[in-house]
Coordinates of C-alpha atoms in Angstrom, one line a residue:
Chain O
X1 CA -95.7 129.2 -83.2
X2 CA -97.3 127.0 -80.4
X3 CA -99.9 129.6 -78.4
X4 CA -100.9 130.0 -82.5
X5 CA -101.7 125.7 -82.2
X6 CA -103.7 126.1 -79.2
X7 CA -105.9 128.5 -80.3
X8 CA -106.5 125.9 -83.6
X9 CA -107.7 123.4 -81.2
X10 CA -109.8 124.7 -78.7
X11 CA -113.0 124.4 -79.5
X12 CA -113.8 120.5 -80.0
X13 CA -116.0 118.7 -83.5
X14 CA -118.7 117.9 -82.5
X15 CA -121.8 117.1 -84.8
X16 CA -124.8 119.5 -83.5
X17 CA -125.9 121.3 -85.1
X18 CA -125.5 124.3 -83.0
X19 CA -122.5 123.9 -81.3
X20 CA -121.5 123.3 -85.0
X21 CA -122.6 127.5 -85.0
X22 CA -121.5 128.2 -82.0
X23 CA -117.8 126.1 -82.4
X24 CA -117.5 128.6 -85.4
X25 CA -118.7 131.6 -84.1
X26 CA -115.8 130.9 -80.9
X27 CA -113.4 129.9 -83.7
X28 CA -113.3 133.2 -84.6
X29 CA -113.8 134.9 -81.6
X30 CA -111.1 133.2 -80.7
X31 CA -108.9 134.9 -82.8
X32 CA -108.6 138.4 -81.4
X33 CA -107.2 136.5 -78.6
X34 CA -103.6 136.8 -80.7
X35 CA -103.6 140.5 -80.8
X36 CA -102.1 141.7 -78.1
X37 CA -99.6 138.6 -79.1
X38 CA -99.1 140.5 -82.4
X39 CA -98.9 143.6 -81.1
X40 CA -96.4 143.2 -78.9
X41 CA -94.3 141.4 -80.2
X42 CA -93.8 143.0 -83.5
X43 CA -91.2 145.1 -82.0
X44 CA -90.8 147.2 -85.0
X45 CA -94.2 148.5 -84.3
X46 CA -93.5 150.3 -81.5
X47 CA -89.8 150.4 -81.3
X48 CA -89.5 154.7 -81.0
X49 CA -89.8 157.3 -78.8
X50 CA -91.5 159.2 -81.2
X51 CA -94.6 160.2 -80.1
X52 CA -94.0 161.7 -77.0
X53 CA -97.8 161.3 -74.4
X54 CA -97.6 163.0 -71.1
X55 CA -93.8 162.8 -71.0
X56 CA -93.8 159.0 -71.8
X57 CA -92.0 157.5 -74.5
X58 CA -94.5 156.1 -78.0
X59 CA -91.8 152.1 -76.6
X60 CA -93.5 153.9 -73.5
X61 CA -97.6 154.6 -73.6
X62 CA -98.0 152.5 -76.8
X63 CA -97.2 148.8 -74.4
X64 CA -99.3 150.9 -71.3
X65 CA -102.0 151.2 -73.8
X66 CA -102.0 147.3 -74.9
X67 CA -103.6 147.2 -71.0
X68 CA -107.3 147.8 -71.1
X69 CA -106.8 146.6 -74.4
X70 CA -106.4 143.1 -73.5
X71 CA -108.6 143.6 -71.1
X72 CA -111.4 143.9 -73.2
X73 CA -110.5 142.1 -76.0
X74 CA -110.6 139.5 -72.6
X75 CA -114.0 140.0 -71.9
X76 CA -115.0 141.1 -75.5
X77 CA -115.1 137.1 -76.5
X78 CA -115.7 135.8 -72.5
X79 CA -119.1 138.1 -72.8
X80 CA -120.0 136.4 -75.9
X81 CA -119.1 133.1 -75.5
X82 CA -122.0 133.3 -72.2
X83 CA -124.0 133.8 -75.5
X84 CA -123.3 131.7 -78.1
Chain Y
X1 CA -76.3 151.8 -45.4
X2 CA -74.3 150.7 -42.5
X3 CA -76.8 153.3 -39.8
X4 CA -79.9 151.7 -38.5
X5 CA -82.5 154.4 -38.9
X6 CA -85.0 153.0 -36.1
X7 CA -88.1 154.6 -37.1
X8 CA -87.6 152.7 -41.0
X9 CA -86.5 149.1 -38.4
X10 CA -89.6 149.6 -35.8
X11 CA -92.4 150.5 -39.0
X12 CA -90.7 147.3 -41.2
X13 CA -90.5 145.3 -37.9
X14 CA -94.2 145.5 -37.3
X15 CA -95.9 145.4 -40.2
X16 CA -93.7 142.1 -40.9
X17 CA -93.9 140.4 -38.1
X18 CA -97.9 141.3 -38.2
X19 CA -98.1 139.5 -42.0
X20 CA -96.4 136.5 -40.5
X21 CA -98.0 136.2 -37.3
X22 CA -101.5 136.2 -38.3
X23 CA -100.7 133.8 -41.3
X24 CA -98.8 131.5 -38.8
X25 CA -102.4 131.4 -37.0
X26 CA -104.7 131.8 -39.7
X27 CA -105.4 127.4 -40.0
X28 CA -106.2 128.3 -35.3
X29 CA -108.1 130.3 -35.7
X30 CA -110.2 129.0 -38.7
X31 CA -110.2 125.6 -36.2
X32 CA -111.7 127.9 -33.7
X33 CA -113.9 129.2 -35.6
X34 CA -115.7 126.8 -38.0
X35 CA -118.8 125.0 -37.0
X36 CA -119.0 121.9 -38.9
X37 CA -116.2 120.0 -41.6
X38 CA -117.6 120.1 -45.8
X39 CA -116.4 117.2 -46.2
X40 CA -112.5 118.1 -47.3
X41 CA -109.4 115.9 -46.8
X42 CA -107.3 117.9 -44.0
X43 CA -104.4 117.3 -47.7
X44 CA -106.8 119.2 -50.0
X45 CA -107.3 121.1 -46.7
X46 CA -103.6 122.4 -46.6
X47 CA -102.5 122.4 -50.3
X48 CA -105.3 123.5 -52.1
X49 CA -107.6 125.2 -50.3
X50 CA -110.4 122.9 -49.6
X51 CA -110.8 124.3 -53.4
X52 CA -113.5 126.8 -52.9
X53 CA -111.6 130.1 -53.9
X54 CA -114.5 132.4 -56.0
X55 CA -113.7 135.1 -58.5
X56 CA -112.4 138.1 -55.8
X57 CA -110.3 135.8 -53.9
X58 CA -109.1 134.1 -56.6
X59 CA -107.9 137.4 -58.2
X60 CA -105.7 138.3 -54.7
X61 CA -104.5 134.7 -55.1
X62 CA -103.4 134.6 -58.4
X63 CA -102.3 138.4 -58.7
X64 CA -100.6 137.9 -55.3
X65 CA -98.3 135.2 -56.4
X66 CA -96.8 136.7 -59.8
X67 CA -96.5 140.3 -58.3
X68 CA -93.5 139.6 -56.1
X69 CA -90.0 140.9 -55.5
X70 CA -89.5 139.8 -59.4
X71 CA -92.1 142.4 -59.7
X72 CA -90.8 144.9 -56.6
X73 CA -87.5 144.3 -56.9
X74 CA -85.4 142.9 -59.8
X75 CA -87.5 144.5 -62.5
X76 CA -86.8 147.5 -61.7
X77 CA -83.1 146.8 -61.3
X78 CA -82.9 145.8 -64.5
X79 CA -84.9 149.0 -66.1
X80 CA -82.3 150.7 -63.6
X81 CA -78.9 148.9 -65.3
X82 CA -79.9 148.5 -69.3
X83 CA -83.0 151.1 -69.5
X84 CA -86.5 150.2 -71.7
X85 CA -84.6 146.8 -72.4
X86 CA -85.7 145.9 -68.5
X87 CA -89.5 146.4 -69.9
X88 CA -89.7 143.3 -71.4
X89 CA -92.0 142.6 -68.5
X90 CA -94.8 144.9 -70.0
X91 CA -96.0 142.7 -72.6
X92 CA -95.2 139.5 -70.6
X93 CA -98.2 140.5 -68.3
X94 CA -99.8 141.4 -70.6
X95 CA -100.2 138.8 -73.2
X96 CA -100.8 136.0 -70.9
X97 CA -103.8 137.0 -70.0
X98 CA -105.3 136.1 -72.9
X99 CA -103.3 133.1 -73.0
X100 CA -104.7 132.3 -69.5
X101 CA -108.1 131.9 -70.9
X102 CA -107.4 129.7 -73.6
X103 CA -106.2 127.0 -71.7
X104 CA -106.1 127.5 -68.1
X105 CA -110.2 126.6 -67.6
X106 CA -109.5 123.4 -70.1
X107 CA -106.6 122.4 -67.0
X108 CA -109.1 123.6 -65.1
X109 CA -111.9 121.1 -65.9
X110 CA -109.3 118.2 -66.3
X111 CA -108.4 118.4 -62.8
X112 CA -111.9 119.0 -61.4
X113 CA -113.1 116.2 -63.0
X114 CA -110.5 114.0 -62.6
X115 CA -109.4 115.1 -59.1
X116 CA -106.1 116.8 -59.6
X117 CA -103.9 118.9 -58.1
X118 CA -100.9 118.5 -59.4
X119 CA -99.7 119.0 -63.0
X120 CA -98.2 116.0 -62.3
X121 CA -101.8 114.3 -62.2
X122 CA -103.5 116.0 -65.3
X123 CA -100.1 114.1 -66.8
X124 CA -99.9 111.2 -65.2
X125 CA -104.2 110.9 -66.2
X126 CA -103.7 111.9 -69.6
X127 CA -100.4 110.2 -71.0
X128 CA -101.1 106.9 -69.1
X129 CA -97.5 107.2 -68.2
X130 CA -95.5 106.8 -64.0
X131 CA -92.1 108.3 -65.7
X132 CA -93.8 111.4 -67.4
X133 CA -95.4 112.1 -64.9
X134 CA -92.3 111.9 -62.2
X135 CA -90.7 114.1 -64.1
X136 CA -93.4 116.6 -65.1
X137 CA -93.4 116.5 -61.2
X138 CA -89.6 116.5 -60.6
X139 CA -88.9 119.2 -63.2
X140 CA -91.4 121.9 -61.1
X141 CA -89.7 121.1 -58.1
X142 CA -86.7 122.2 -59.7
X143 CA -87.9 125.3 -61.8
X144 CA -89.2 126.2 -58.5
X145 CA -86.8 127.0 -56.9
X146 CA -84.3 129.6 -58.6
X147 CA -87.6 130.9 -57.9
X148 CA -88.1 131.0 -55.0
X149 CA -84.4 132.5 -54.2
X150 CA -85.4 135.3 -55.8
X151 CA -88.1 136.5 -52.9
X152 CA -85.1 135.4 -50.5
X153 CA -83.4 137.8 -52.9
X154 CA -86.0 140.4 -52.5
X155 CA -86.1 139.6 -49.4
X156 CA -82.3 140.0 -48.0
X157 CA -82.1 142.9 -50.3
X158 CA -85.0 144.7 -47.8
X159 CA -83.6 143.4 -44.4
X160 CA -79.7 144.4 -46.0
X161 CA -80.9 148.3 -47.1
X162 CA -82.5 148.9 -43.5
X163 CA -78.7 148.7 -42.1
X164 CA -78.2 144.9 -40.9
X165 CA -75.0 143.8 -41.0
X166 CA -73.3 140.3 -43.2
X167 CA -75.3 137.2 -43.3
X168 CA -78.2 138.8 -41.3
X169 CA -80.7 139.3 -43.5
X170 CA -80.0 136.4 -46.1
X171 CA -80.7 134.5 -42.2
X172 CA -83.7 136.6 -41.7
X173 CA -85.0 136.2 -44.7
X174 CA -84.8 132.4 -44.5
X175 CA -85.9 132.2 -41.4
X176 CA -89.3 134.4 -41.5
X177 CA -90.8 132.4 -44.7
X178 CA -89.9 128.4 -43.2
X179 CA -92.0 129.8 -39.7
X180 CA -94.7 131.7 -41.9
X181 CA -95.1 128.4 -44.4
X182 CA -94.8 125.8 -41.3
X183 CA -97.7 127.6 -39.5
X184 CA -100.3 128.1 -42.1
X185 CA -100.9 126.0 -45.1
X186 CA -101.9 128.1 -48.1
X187 CA -104.7 130.0 -46.5
X188 CA -102.1 132.1 -44.9
X189 CA -101.3 133.3 -48.1
X190 CA -104.5 133.4 -48.7
X191 CA -105.9 135.9 -46.4
X192 CA -102.4 137.7 -46.2
X193 CA -102.2 137.9 -50.0
X194 CA -105.0 140.7 -49.1
X195 CA -102.6 142.9 -47.0
X196 CA -99.9 142.6 -48.8
X197 CA -101.4 143.2 -51.7
X198 CA -103.2 146.4 -50.0
X199 CA -99.6 147.3 -49.0
X200 CA -98.5 147.3 -52.1
X201 CA -100.6 149.0 -53.7
X202 CA -100.7 152.0 -51.3
X203 CA -96.2 152.0 -51.1
X204 CA -96.9 151.6 -54.7
X205 CA -99.2 153.8 -55.6
X206 CA -97.1 156.7 -53.1
X207 CA -94.0 156.3 -54.8
X208 CA -95.3 156.8 -58.9
X209 CA -97.2 160.1 -57.5
X210 CA -94.3 161.5 -54.9
X211 CA -91.4 160.8 -57.1
X212 CA -91.8 161.3 -59.4
X213 CA -92.7 165.8 -58.3
X214 CA -89.4 165.4 -55.8
X215 CA -87.7 164.9 -60.3
X216 CA -89.5 167.3 -62.2
X217 CA -92.5 164.9 -63.5
X218 CA -92.2 162.1 -66.2
X219 CA -91.1 164.1 -68.1
X220 CA -88.0 165.0 -66.7
X221 CA -87.6 161.5 -65.9
X222 CA -86.8 160.9 -69.9
X223 CA -85.3 164.0 -70.4
X224 CA -83.0 162.9 -67.4
X225 CA -82.2 159.2 -69.5
X226 CA -79.9 159.8 -72.2
X227 CA -81.7 159.2 -75.0
X228 CA -80.4 156.2 -76.8
X229 CA -82.0 154.6 -73.5
X230 CA -85.3 155.6 -74.0
X231 CA -86.1 153.0 -76.6
X232 CA -84.3 149.7 -77.2
X233 CA -80.6 149.7 -78.9
X234 CA -80.1 148.1 -81.2
X235 CA -80.4 144.2 -81.4
X236 CA -81.6 144.6 -78.5
X237 CA -86.0 143.6 -80.1
X238 CA -84.9 140.1 -80.5
X239 CA -84.5 139.2 -77.1
X240 CA -87.1 141.7 -75.8
X241 CA -89.9 140.0 -77.5
X242 CA -88.8 136.4 -77.7
X243 CA -88.0 137.2 -73.6
X244 CA -91.6 138.4 -73.0
X245 CA -93.3 135.5 -75.0
X246 CA -91.4 132.5 -73.6
X247 CA -91.9 133.8 -69.8
X248 CA -95.5 134.4 -70.8
X249 CA -95.6 130.6 -71.4
X250 CA -94.2 129.8 -68.4
X251 CA -95.5 131.5 -65.9
X252 CA -98.5 129.2 -65.7
X253 CA -96.5 126.0 -65.9
X254 CA -95.2 126.7 -62.4
X255 CA -96.5 124.3 -59.2
X256 CA -97.5 127.6 -57.1
X257 CA -98.8 129.1 -60.6
X258 CA -101.5 126.0 -61.5
X259 CA -102.1 126.2 -57.6
X260 CA -104.0 129.5 -57.6
X261 CA -105.7 128.0 -60.8
X262 CA -106.7 125.1 -59.9
X263 CA -108.1 126.3 -55.8
X264 CA -110.7 128.7 -58.5
X265 CA -114.2 126.9 -57.9
X266 CA -115.0 127.5 -61.5
X267 CA -113.6 127.4 -64.8
X268 CA -115.4 130.8 -65.0
X269 CA -113.8 132.3 -62.1
X270 CA -110.8 132.0 -64.2
X271 CA -111.7 133.2 -67.3
X272 CA -113.6 136.0 -65.4
X273 CA -110.4 136.7 -64.0
X274 CA -108.4 137.2 -67.2
X275 CA -110.4 139.8 -67.3
X276 CA -110.2 141.9 -64.3
X277 CA -105.8 140.2 -63.7
X278 CA -104.5 142.7 -66.2
X279 CA -104.9 145.9 -63.7
X280 CA -101.8 144.3 -61.7
X281 CA -99.9 144.7 -65.1
X282 CA -100.2 148.4 -64.6
X283 CA -99.3 148.5 -61.2
X284 CA -96.5 146.6 -62.7
X285 CA -95.3 149.2 -65.6
X286 CA -95.4 151.8 -63.0
X287 CA -93.1 150.1 -60.3
X288 CA -90.6 149.4 -63.5
X289 CA -90.3 153.4 -64.0
X290 CA -88.7 153.4 -60.8
X291 CA -85.8 152.0 -62.3
X292 CA -85.4 155.1 -63.9
X293 CA -86.3 157.6 -61.2
X294 CA -83.5 156.2 -59.2
X295 CA -81.4 157.8 -61.8
X296 CA -83.5 161.1 -61.2
X297 CA -83.4 160.6 -57.8
X298 CA -79.2 160.6 -58.4
X299 CA -79.3 157.0 -56.4
X300 CA -75.9 155.1 -57.7
X301 CA -75.0 151.9 -56.9
X302 CA -73.2 148.8 -57.8
X303 CA -76.0 145.9 -56.4
X304 CA -78.7 146.8 -59.3
X305 CA -81.5 144.9 -56.1
X306 CA -80.8 147.6 -54.0
X307 CA -82.2 150.3 -56.4
X308 CA -85.8 150.4 -55.2
X309 CA -85.7 150.1 -51.1
X310 CA -82.5 153.1 -50.9
X311 CA -85.2 155.2 -53.9
X312 CA -87.7 155.3 -50.4
X313 CA -85.4 155.5 -48.3
X314 CA -84.2 158.9 -50.1
X315 CA -87.1 160.1 -51.1
X316 CA -89.6 158.9 -48.3
X317 CA -89.4 159.4 -44.7
X318 CA -88.2 157.1 -42.4
X319 CA -91.1 155.4 -40.9
X320 CA -92.9 155.6 -44.6
X321 CA -89.9 153.6 -46.5
X322 CA -90.4 151.9 -43.5
X323 CA -93.7 150.2 -44.6
X324 CA -92.8 150.4 -48.2
X325 CA -89.6 148.0 -47.6
X326 CA -92.3 145.8 -45.2
X327 CA -94.6 145.9 -47.8
X328 CA -91.8 144.3 -50.1
X329 CA -90.9 141.7 -48.4
X330 CA -94.0 140.4 -47.5
X331 CA -94.9 140.8 -51.6
X332 CA -91.6 138.4 -51.8
X333 CA -92.4 135.7 -48.7
X334 CA -96.4 135.6 -49.6
X335 CA -95.7 134.3 -53.4
X336 CA -92.1 132.4 -51.9
X337 CA -94.9 130.5 -49.3
X338 CA -96.9 130.1 -52.2
X339 CA -94.9 128.8 -54.4
X340 CA -92.8 126.3 -51.6
X341 CA -96.2 125.0 -50.9
X342 CA -97.1 124.1 -55.0
X343 CA -93.9 122.4 -54.7
X344 CA -94.7 120.1 -51.9
X345 CA -98.3 119.0 -53.2
X346 CA -96.2 117.8 -56.1
X347 CA -94.1 115.6 -53.9
X348 CA -96.2 113.8 -51.3
X349 CA -99.3 113.9 -54.5
X350 CA -96.6 112.7 -57.6
X351 CA -93.3 111.3 -55.9
X352 CA -93.6 109.5 -52.3
X353 CA -96.1 106.9 -52.1
X354 CA -99.5 107.2 -49.4
X355 CA -98.3 108.6 -46.9
X356 CA -99.9 108.5 -43.1
X357 CA -99.1 112.4 -42.7
X358 CA -99.7 114.1 -45.8
X359 CA -99.7 117.7 -44.2
X360 CA -96.8 116.9 -42.5
X361 CA -95.1 115.1 -45.5
X362 CA -95.4 118.6 -47.1
X363 CA -94.7 120.8 -44.5
X364 CA -91.0 118.8 -44.8
X365 CA -90.6 119.3 -48.4
X366 CA -91.5 122.4 -48.0
X367 CA -89.2 123.1 -46.3
X368 CA -86.6 121.2 -48.6
X369 CA -88.2 123.2 -51.1
X370 CA -86.2 126.8 -49.2
X371 CA -83.3 124.9 -48.4
X372 CA -82.1 124.3 -51.8
X373 CA -83.6 127.8 -53.6
X374 CA -81.6 129.5 -50.6
X375 CA -78.2 127.4 -51.6
X376 CA -79.4 128.7 -55.2
X377 CA -78.8 132.0 -53.8
X378 CA -75.1 131.2 -52.3
X379 CA -74.2 129.2 -55.2
X380 CA -76.2 131.2 -58.8
X381 CA -73.8 133.9 -59.7
X382 CA -76.5 135.2 -61.9
X383 CA -75.7 138.7 -62.8
X384 CA -79.6 139.8 -62.5
X385 CA -81.0 138.8 -59.9
X386 CA -84.0 138.3 -63.1
X387 CA -81.6 135.6 -64.2
X388 CA -82.8 133.4 -61.6
X389 CA -86.6 133.5 -62.8
X390 CA -86.0 133.4 -66.1
X391 CA -83.5 130.0 -64.9
X392 CA -86.4 128.7 -63.4
X393 CA -88.4 129.5 -66.9
X394 CA -86.1 127.5 -69.2
X395 CA -86.3 124.4 -66.8
X396 CA -90.1 124.4 -66.2
X397 CA -91.1 124.6 -70.5
X398 CA -90.1 121.5 -71.2
X399 CA -93.1 120.8 -69.3
X400 CA -95.1 122.8 -71.7
X401 CA -95.5 120.5 -74.4
X402 CA -96.8 117.6 -72.1
X403 CA -99.5 119.9 -70.1
X404 CA -100.3 122.8 -73.3
X405 CA -100.3 120.5 -75.5
X406 CA -101.3 117.6 -74.1
X407 CA -104.5 119.6 -73.6
X408 CA -104.8 119.4 -77.8
X409 CA -106.6 116.5 -80.2
X410 CA -102.6 115.9 -81.9
X411 CA -101.8 111.8 -81.7
X412 CA -99.1 112.9 -79.2
X413 CA -96.6 110.4 -77.7
X414 CA -95.7 109.1 -73.9
X415 CA -92.5 108.5 -76.2
X416 CA -92.3 111.4 -77.6
X417 CA -92.7 113.8 -74.1
X418 CA -90.6 112.4 -72.6
X419 CA -87.8 112.7 -75.1
X420 CA -88.7 115.8 -76.0
X421 CA -87.8 116.9 -71.9
X422 CA -84.9 115.7 -72.8
X423 CA -83.3 117.1 -75.0
X424 CA -84.7 120.6 -74.3
X425 CA -83.7 120.3 -70.8
X426 CA -80.6 119.7 -72.2
X427 CA -79.8 122.4 -74.5
X428 CA -81.8 124.7 -72.3
X429 CA -79.2 124.2 -69.1
X430 CA -76.3 123.4 -72.0
X431 CA -76.4 126.5 -73.1
X432 CA -77.7 129.0 -69.6
X433 CA -74.4 127.1 -68.4
X434 CA -71.9 127.6 -71.4
X435 CA -73.7 131.6 -71.2
X436 CA -73.2 132.1 -67.8
X437 CA -76.7 132.2 -66.4
X438 CA -77.3 134.7 -69.4
X439 CA -81.1 134.3 -70.4
X440 CA -80.5 134.5 -74.0
X441 CA -78.0 132.6 -77.2
X442 CA -77.9 134.3 -79.9
X443 CA -78.6 132.3 -83.0
X444 CA -78.3 132.6 -86.7
X445 CA -80.6 131.2 -89.2
X446 CA -79.8 133.5 -92.3
X447 CA -83.3 134.5 -91.9
X448 CA -82.7 135.3 -88.8
X449 CA -80.6 136.0 -86.5
X450 CA -79.8 137.8 -82.7
X451 CA -80.4 137.1 -79.2
X452 CA -83.1 134.4 -78.7
X453 CA -84.7 133.4 -74.9
X454 CA -83.2 130.5 -74.3
X455 CA -86.1 129.2 -72.5
X456 CA -88.0 129.6 -75.9
X457 CA -85.3 128.5 -78.0
X458 CA -84.8 125.0 -76.2
X459 CA -88.6 125.1 -76.1
X460 CA -88.8 125.1 -79.8
X461 CA -86.4 122.1 -80.3
X462 CA -88.1 120.2 -77.8
X463 CA -91.4 120.2 -79.4
X464 CA -90.3 119.5 -82.6
X465 CA -88.7 116.5 -81.1
X466 CA -92.0 116.2 -79.5
X467 CA -93.8 116.6 -83.2
X468 CA -91.4 114.6 -85.1
X469 CA -91.7 111.1 -83.0
X470 CA -95.2 111.5 -82.7
X471 CA -95.7 111.1 -86.3
X472 CA -94.1 108.6 -86.5
X473 CA -95.4 107.0 -84.2
X474 CA -98.6 108.5 -83.2
X475 CA -100.1 108.2 -79.4
X476 CA -103.7 107.6 -79.0
X477 CA -106.5 110.0 -78.2
X478 CA -107.2 109.5 -74.4
X479 CA -110.9 109.8 -73.5
X480 CA -110.8 111.6 -70.3
X481 CA -109.4 115.3 -72.3
X482 CA -111.2 114.4 -75.5
X483 CA -114.0 114.1 -73.5
X484 CA -114.0 117.2 -70.9
X485 CA -112.5 119.3 -73.9
X486 CA -115.7 118.8 -75.5
X487 CA -118.0 119.7 -73.2
X488 CA -116.6 122.5 -72.3
X489 CA -117.4 124.3 -75.1
X490 CA -120.9 122.5 -74.7

């Protein structure tokens, strides 16, 4: 898919060693960003009513739950990107 | 609907008018306060706000033009009418952030280094092609029209629900938008985005806590909905996922969303924002719930767009309903202004030769864009207001290959881009036309069959054409892009 293509080409090939190391760290970290796509676009994963939480059928609270999870994933990749 | 409540109308007028006046006079106020000029020209000042917005302003600005009449009118209307299926806006506004995080800092870097202020500038620099620049600019210009039309419908609906008769609501919607943008430029929405967001948050947080108390809590909300409507119906999974994906890919290709991105101070401001912007998504999900709350509160209407205004007026005291309706109207006005300015930037910097008075040219173009939006309201007979936004998505997605795939090191050629755009646009708009503006189209490839987002389908065709032609006759890797991508990671 398209976003996959963007991912794969998001880091450059460079000849310096430390940059190369960083390149690999970022490459694998960036894969984390695929998780929300898988979790939210693969419908059989959550298209059902049970279990109900606080009155919300699974379909709804599962999707709500992905909001903070996605924020945390992006935050991790952002922080690690700074440190690497 | 015909009787006017003076309290609701009075409070509405005060808040709505105050926003327009503050926004319109901001340029004057700034001119009075500013002791020294910091070197940016008037055009960059009117259009990109001087390219100096930090994390907080960017957070409000980008969130501001993302959460619009689409969120408060169109999504609940869809949920009210079709149930769970209307929630595709929720996964859409989640997966868009990893996408922004990965892609937009690169675009910002290229735009910053090259001094570009629009998508068309970036594409011209990447492919060194004037025809491609013109096509990207025109696409952006046309794509925002149905999207602004959705905002006009939002304001019209609100004014309508206050009891004003006939064509008056649409006239008020159009004139308020025109006055607001003409005077203020981008500084108007940047400042009023704070006002707008605070108003929307008050309205929404009260609505999502008070209304369920009237209707017996969230559990009762779903027990009132027929069980088979609480989740997707058979065959809705594929359109749900593909509409979410195509909306997410389209969201930041629009001139107005890109304006918000390019106006930020640094690439890291954008990354940081991708962490915090999802807060808006929680709000969006709760607003979508208003569609169910309307059922629980016994709202019956054939005009789906009226669901939220009617719900507010039924549950809240008149003065607070007036405040909430003003919040919705301002929530449509601010992003519509940003959209018109984004489109105007395209025309002045990419379509017209250099102007002696670019601010005036931008103003006139922004006005023409709004007239185009008005024509969309009058002549496009979409079943749901949200279909207008999805139509804009089909159009703008055809610039995805040039703008986003252009960021990669793939050796894509200009000819492939032009051909892909033509084929994708013809397929996308042709299918929309045939399907009566319905945003999904049935496909059957054997291994996968069902309804698929027309935007995603036409983008797929576009990309296949681009890759096929580039494979036969590769283009060259453009130096500035390769450079920007390398230094991005360094």
